[in-house]
XYZ file of C-alpha atoms in Angstrom:
406
model
C -13.801 -13.520 10.939
C -11.613 -16.073 9.190
C -11.237 -19.460 10.866
C -8.635 -21.923 9.627
C -8.601 -25.570 10.672
C -5.544 -27.571 9.686
C -4.447 -31.034 10.656
C -0.684 -30.727 10.548
C 1.476 -33.812 10.457
C 5.134 -34.348 9.528
C 4.310 -34.691 5.810
C 1.998 -31.719 5.332
C 3.708 -28.815 7.070
C 3.858 -25.560 5.174
C 7.215 -24.576 3.667
C 9.362 -22.931 6.321
C 7.320 -24.318 9.230
C 9.790 -26.589 10.935
C 8.924 -29.544 13.113
C 11.225 -28.178 15.847
C 8.824 -25.318 16.582
C 11.195 -22.636 15.273
C 9.579 -22.027 11.899
C 9.100 -18.359 12.765
C 12.661 -17.699 11.602
C 11.780 -18.342 7.955
C 8.000 -17.991 7.686
C 6.512 -16.158 10.688
C 2.980 -15.757 9.336
C 2.786 -19.361 8.135
C 4.003 -20.523 11.530
C 1.379 -18.442 13.306
C -1.619 -18.780 10.996
C -1.008 -21.755 8.718
C -2.650 -21.404 5.271
C -4.180 -18.048 6.241
C -0.678 -16.597 6.517
C -0.351 -16.379 2.735
C -3.195 -13.865 2.397
C -3.148 -12.299 5.864
C -1.562 -8.958 4.956
C -3.930 -8.484 2.039
C -7.202 -9.705 3.549
C -7.120 -9.405 7.341
C -4.339 -7.212 8.741
C -5.793 -4.289 10.755
C -9.292 -5.289 9.605
C -10.519 -8.758 10.561
C -9.734 -11.323 13.281
C -8.254 -14.656 12.224
C -8.373 -17.919 14.192
C -6.034 -20.777 13.251
C -6.676 -24.233 14.739
C -3.522 -26.217 13.997
C -4.216 -29.559 15.711
C -0.551 -29.413 16.729
C -0.273 -28.960 20.529
C 3.524 -28.653 20.461
C 3.651 -26.034 17.696
C 4.632 -23.145 19.991
C 6.129 -25.154 22.861
C 9.690 -24.130 21.945
C 8.817 -20.604 23.098
C 7.630 -21.287 26.647
C 5.912 -23.648 29.081
C 4.124 -23.498 32.422
C 7.198 -25.073 34.005
C 9.392 -22.338 32.512
C 7.090 -19.624 33.898
C 7.264 -21.308 37.302
C 11.078 -21.209 37.155
C 11.176 -17.576 36.063
C 8.953 -16.505 38.951
C 11.086 -18.533 41.365
C 14.535 -17.571 40.029
C 14.490 -14.141 38.381
C 14.908 -10.883 40.248
C 11.458 -9.608 39.319
C 10.640 -5.996 40.118
C 7.428 -4.009 40.016
C 6.255 -3.674 36.419
C 7.923 -6.875 35.269
C 5.171 -9.011 36.797
C 1.524 -8.068 37.259
C -1.606 -9.886 38.381
C -5.229 -9.539 37.309
C -8.547 -11.078 38.253
C -11.852 -10.206 36.588
C -13.635 -11.233 39.791
C -11.983 -8.457 41.809
C -9.405 -5.713 41.549
C -5.875 -6.860 42.460
C -3.758 -4.017 43.820
C -0.003 -4.125 43.266
C 0.550 -3.752 47.011
C -0.785 -7.296 47.412
C 2.260 -8.813 45.658
C 4.922 -6.064 45.546
C 7.115 -5.435 48.587
C 7.979 -1.934 49.781
C 11.399 -2.369 48.143
C 9.774 -2.826 44.735
C 10.620 -6.526 44.606
C 7.952 -9.060 43.694
C 6.750 -11.136 46.657
C 6.882 -14.646 45.183
C 4.847 -16.225 47.968
C 2.103 -13.639 47.501
C 2.107 -14.306 43.748
C 1.626 -18.036 44.314
C -1.114 -17.381 46.857
C -3.025 -15.007 44.566
C -2.641 -17.382 41.629
C -4.085 -20.231 43.698
C -7.075 -17.995 44.444
C -7.758 -17.354 40.749
C -5.586 -14.410 39.690
C -3.741 -14.431 36.368
C 0.051 -14.058 36.405
C 1.306 -11.606 33.778
C 4.962 -11.415 32.762
C 5.417 -8.156 30.892
C 7.932 -7.734 28.079
C 9.405 -11.177 28.694
C 11.219 -11.062 25.341
C 13.660 -8.666 27.005
C 15.030 -11.498 29.157
C 14.171 -14.641 27.174
C 16.213 -15.574 24.092
C 13.540 -17.720 22.423
C 10.921 -14.973 22.684
C 13.421 -12.320 21.582
C 14.277 -14.307 18.441
C 10.576 -14.754 17.728
C 10.010 -10.994 18.026
C 12.870 -10.281 15.614
C 11.319 -12.599 13.054
C 7.956 -10.848 13.290
C 9.633 -7.421 13.173
C 10.956 -8.253 9.721
C 7.409 -8.779 8.465
C 5.791 -5.671 9.947
C 8.672 -3.186 10.356
C 7.507 -2.257 13.840
C 8.361 -2.811 17.477
C 7.179 -6.265 18.552
C 6.699 -7.245 22.186
C 5.496 -10.256 24.136
C 3.434 -10.457 27.312
C 2.742 -13.777 29.028
C -0.537 -14.766 30.703
C -0.874 -17.770 33.004
C -4.491 -18.201 34.121
C -5.739 -20.785 36.658
C -8.453 -23.236 35.534
C -11.899 -21.661 35.308
C -10.639 -18.110 35.841
C -10.620 -14.882 33.837
C -7.995 -12.190 34.140
C -9.642 -9.166 32.523
C -13.063 -7.745 31.819
C -14.070 -7.065 28.224
C -11.786 -4.461 26.646
C -9.912 -3.604 23.483
C -6.166 -3.205 22.981
C -4.638 -0.205 21.240
C -2.213 -2.430 19.349
C -2.758 -5.512 17.187
C -1.948 -8.868 18.797
C -1.307 -12.457 17.870
C -2.388 -14.843 20.632
C -0.313 -18.033 20.817
C -1.878 -20.695 23.026
C 0.989 -22.630 24.620
C -0.731 -24.927 27.139
C -4.304 -25.514 28.289
C -7.216 -23.823 26.575
C -9.093 -20.545 26.666
C -12.533 -19.524 25.444
C -12.447 -16.199 23.609
C -15.368 -13.881 22.918
C -15.239 -11.039 20.386
C -17.545 -8.029 20.456
C -18.009 -4.748 18.624
C -15.215 -2.488 17.395
C -16.014 0.969 18.789
C -12.749 2.558 17.600
C -11.254 1.827 14.191
C -7.471 1.347 14.519
C -7.064 3.369 17.742
C -3.894 5.346 18.353
C -1.614 4.271 21.200
C -3.171 6.866 23.501
C -6.764 5.802 22.821
C -7.282 3.343 25.645
C -10.453 1.406 26.320
C -12.913 3.188 28.633
C -15.619 0.953 30.072
C -18.119 3.760 30.605
C -17.625 5.160 27.127
C -17.638 1.913 25.135
C -20.682 -0.329 25.833
C -19.855 -3.998 25.362
C -23.097 -5.574 24.171
C -23.314 -9.219 23.138
C -20.411 -11.205 21.650
C -20.338 -11.566 17.874
C -17.981 -14.566 17.838
C -16.824 -17.205 20.301
C -14.057 -19.780 19.895
C -11.709 -21.941 21.930
C -7.939 -21.785 21.558
C -6.195 -25.022 22.473
C -2.475 -25.669 22.754
C -0.843 -24.914 19.395
C -3.661 -22.652 18.150
C -3.293 -18.971 17.286
C -5.605 -15.986 16.890
C -5.057 -12.534 15.448
C -7.042 -9.723 17.103
C -6.836 -6.285 15.442
C -6.591 -3.247 17.695
C -9.884 -1.702 18.686
C -11.801 -5.000 18.685
C -13.342 -5.653 22.115
C -12.707 -9.102 23.552
C -12.414 -11.176 26.709
C -11.144 -14.670 27.473
C -11.412 -17.241 30.254
C -9.535 -20.468 30.984
C -12.076 -23.114 30.015
C -10.348 -26.440 30.634
C -9.479 -28.268 33.826
C -5.822 -27.212 33.588
C -4.086 -23.843 33.628
C -4.035 -21.779 30.446
C -0.743 -20.307 29.235
C -0.652 -17.994 26.243
C 1.730 -15.479 24.716
C 0.457 -12.256 23.221
C 2.659 -10.894 20.477
C 1.931 -7.175 20.225
C 2.583 -5.021 17.146
C 3.391 -1.392 18.005
C 3.202 0.179 14.568
C 4.108 3.588 13.201
C 1.097 5.129 11.464
C 0.554 7.227 8.357
C -0.047 10.087 10.776
C 3.517 9.628 12.086
C 4.888 9.749 8.548
C 2.867 12.794 7.520
C 3.798 14.684 10.695
C 7.488 13.949 10.108
C 7.271 15.099 6.479
C 5.480 18.279 7.577
C 8.110 18.883 10.257
C 10.914 18.706 7.692
C 9.262 21.478 5.662
C 8.477 23.618 8.703
C 11.988 23.428 10.133
C 13.533 24.906 6.976
C 10.958 27.629 6.219
C 10.758 30.836 8.309
C 7.110 31.282 7.259
C 6.138 28.479 9.632
C 8.231 29.872 12.490
C 6.506 33.220 12.646
C 4.179 33.878 15.556
C 0.406 33.700 15.331
C -1.392 37.040 14.855
C -1.358 39.282 17.933
C -4.640 39.084 19.781
C -5.736 35.757 18.246
C -7.070 34.627 21.649
C -9.322 37.648 22.063
C -13.058 37.126 21.660
C -13.357 39.825 18.992
C -10.433 38.576 16.859
C -11.314 38.514 13.128
C -10.060 35.186 11.733
C -10.625 35.980 8.046
C -7.032 36.933 7.279
C -5.648 34.129 9.430
C -7.774 31.555 7.599
C -6.451 32.702 4.227
C -2.856 32.536 5.459
C -3.461 29.096 6.984
C -4.832 27.767 3.680
C -1.773 29.137 1.876
C 0.570 27.371 4.300
C -1.328 24.084 3.968
C -1.191 24.363 0.174
C 2.549 24.989 0.398
C 2.945 21.895 2.582
C 1.016 19.762 0.112
C 3.394 20.860 -2.632
C 6.679 20.567 -0.743
C 6.230 17.687 1.710
C 8.172 14.604 0.597
C 7.752 11.044 1.797
C 11.247 9.653 1.217
C 13.182 11.713 3.737
C 10.557 11.178 6.435
C 10.343 7.444 5.754
C 14.139 7.156 5.802
C 14.201 8.781 9.238
C 11.499 6.476 10.651
C 13.301 3.470 9.156
C 16.617 4.383 10.737
C 14.980 5.122 14.093
C 13.302 1.715 14.094
C 16.436 -0.221 13.149
C 18.678 1.536 15.671
C 16.139 0.984 18.458
C 16.167 -2.817 18.039
C 18.094 -5.042 20.435
C 20.926 -6.967 18.733
C 20.911 -10.772 18.848
C 24.292 -11.197 20.506
C 23.965 -14.711 21.959
C 27.125 -16.530 20.865
C 28.892 -13.365 19.735
C 31.408 -13.418 22.601
C 32.109 -17.122 22.250
C 32.396 -16.811 18.472
C 34.704 -13.788 18.604
C 37.730 -15.919 19.499
C 36.989 -18.815 17.146
C 38.812 -19.044 13.816
C 36.732 -18.021 10.825
C 35.551 -21.018 8.838
C 32.602 -23.248 8.135
C 29.139 -22.022 7.184
C 27.357 -18.887 8.351
C 23.878 -17.462 8.012
C 22.271 -14.121 8.809
C 20.055 -13.942 11.857
C 16.591 -12.399 11.486
C 17.217 -8.684 11.792
C 16.343 -5.348 10.248
C 19.239 -3.543 8.572
C 19.978 -0.886 5.960
C 23.078 -0.318 3.823
C 23.805 3.240 2.635
C 26.585 4.805 0.565
C 28.678 7.227 2.597
C 31.910 9.129 1.814
C 33.208 6.620 -0.697
C 32.360 3.669 1.539
C 29.314 2.032 3.048
C 27.421 2.487 6.306
C 25.509 -0.471 7.706
C 22.686 0.672 9.975
C 21.807 -2.205 12.284
C 20.567 -3.000 15.797
C 23.260 -2.178 18.311
C 24.922 0.551 16.253
C 26.206 1.565 12.833
C 29.234 0.067 11.086
C 31.311 1.602 8.298
C 33.109 -0.310 5.547
C 35.722 1.318 3.336
C 36.764 -1.692 1.235
C 34.114 -4.421 1.329
C 31.792 -4.008 -1.688
C 28.019 -3.750 -1.348
C 27.472 -7.112 -3.051
C 29.652 -8.899 -0.479
C 27.848 -7.409 2.521
C 24.435 -8.025 0.984
C 25.402 -11.642 0.266
C 26.396 -12.162 3.905
C 23.116 -10.676 5.144
C 20.832 -12.273 2.549
C 19.735 -15.139 4.799
C 21.247 -17.824 2.569
C 24.019 -19.938 4.141
C 27.528 -19.060 2.982
C 31.198 -19.815 3.551
C 34.048 -17.279 3.567
C 34.952 -18.363 0.037
C 31.398 -17.655 -1.139
C 31.894 -13.970 -0.354
C 34.736 -13.791 -2.877
C 36.639 -10.895 -1.308
C 39.902 -10.472 0.582
C 37.975 -8.714 3.366
C 35.673 -11.708 3.896
C 37.265 -12.836 7.165
C 37.176 -9.353 8.706
C 33.592 -8.881 7.543
C 32.503 -12.189 9.084
C 34.124 -11.314 12.410
C 32.481 -7.895 12.554
C 29.047 -9.184 11.608
C 29.347 -12.044 14.112
C 30.265 -9.735 16.992
C 27.350 -7.455 16.046
C 24.954 -10.407 16.223
C 23.955 -10.110 12.561
C 25.250 -13.517 11.472
C 25.944 -16.805 13.226
C 27.896 -19.945 12.468
C 25.548 -22.795 11.601
C 27.799 -25.873 11.433
């Protein structure tokens, strides 16, 4: 396990890690892990846990606070599934805090929390702009769906028994502190359907223990058993940033499917009587080996990877805050691309921009102009150097791909 301790003051922040707590926009891994971010993908990702002690209690405060969680519970129309509760000391049934109508009983939530239960806000990035922007930044690094769940634990309490997650997580400690314990890794990189089973996976003794304080971050790869308890005299609030990746198995299956769809040999039925006890498999085994050999020769990565790429991009939520207000403003000033996945393809003499929220076609704007606008570097209409610059800026603004920055 890699542990990084960094005293971070105004003069020694990493490049891209802003003092306003929004450094994730330019350098997500540096913002999360400090110096370890530079080598994380090579040395730790999917393999080893990383703990980053930043000595910067306000580092992640721009994302959330206990007061903000209190307001969300009090103000939002929370329904079953949006809020959950957990207590390692006893099982908390949803009927204890969910009304018959499906609405969350706020008084019951407060009562259970006072008695030691953890409040969990699931998928809060779907209704919180700051968390949504953070997820988009991380999505650009990993090319996967990124989600956030929020955990508010009373002092001295523990929400869950020892378990592993079937997706990798970054743990961002926002307020308070939590003691974490890491155990064995019974399943290497489990698939999404491979959930932890307490009777099947013995816990044993912890291999590592550490305390996350406000501003600290930990990376826990999927399959690594862990538990955590609020260890200070105040409540613990942390955000888990989950990475829901596509695997090599997904890519291979898609490539195989493309071959099978176009070849009648794969559509033919299995031999009659194959389920009978006396069925001779010799001929079937030879035919199976021939089909597998054919797949190995004909399966291609590019088409399958293109499909997975387009599916991922189109499934992202666009960052449309300000798009309605900006739609009626005159074009001018400086603009910059928002963190977002996108792809630009040639199509019928023009260009198709595949982006969150839908595709856009361009018949006149050249590739270089669109790529300049989406590069991430600030620009003015004149910088684009094309008579379609104003129309391009309006369309990209409405789509949430760029924003005015002055």
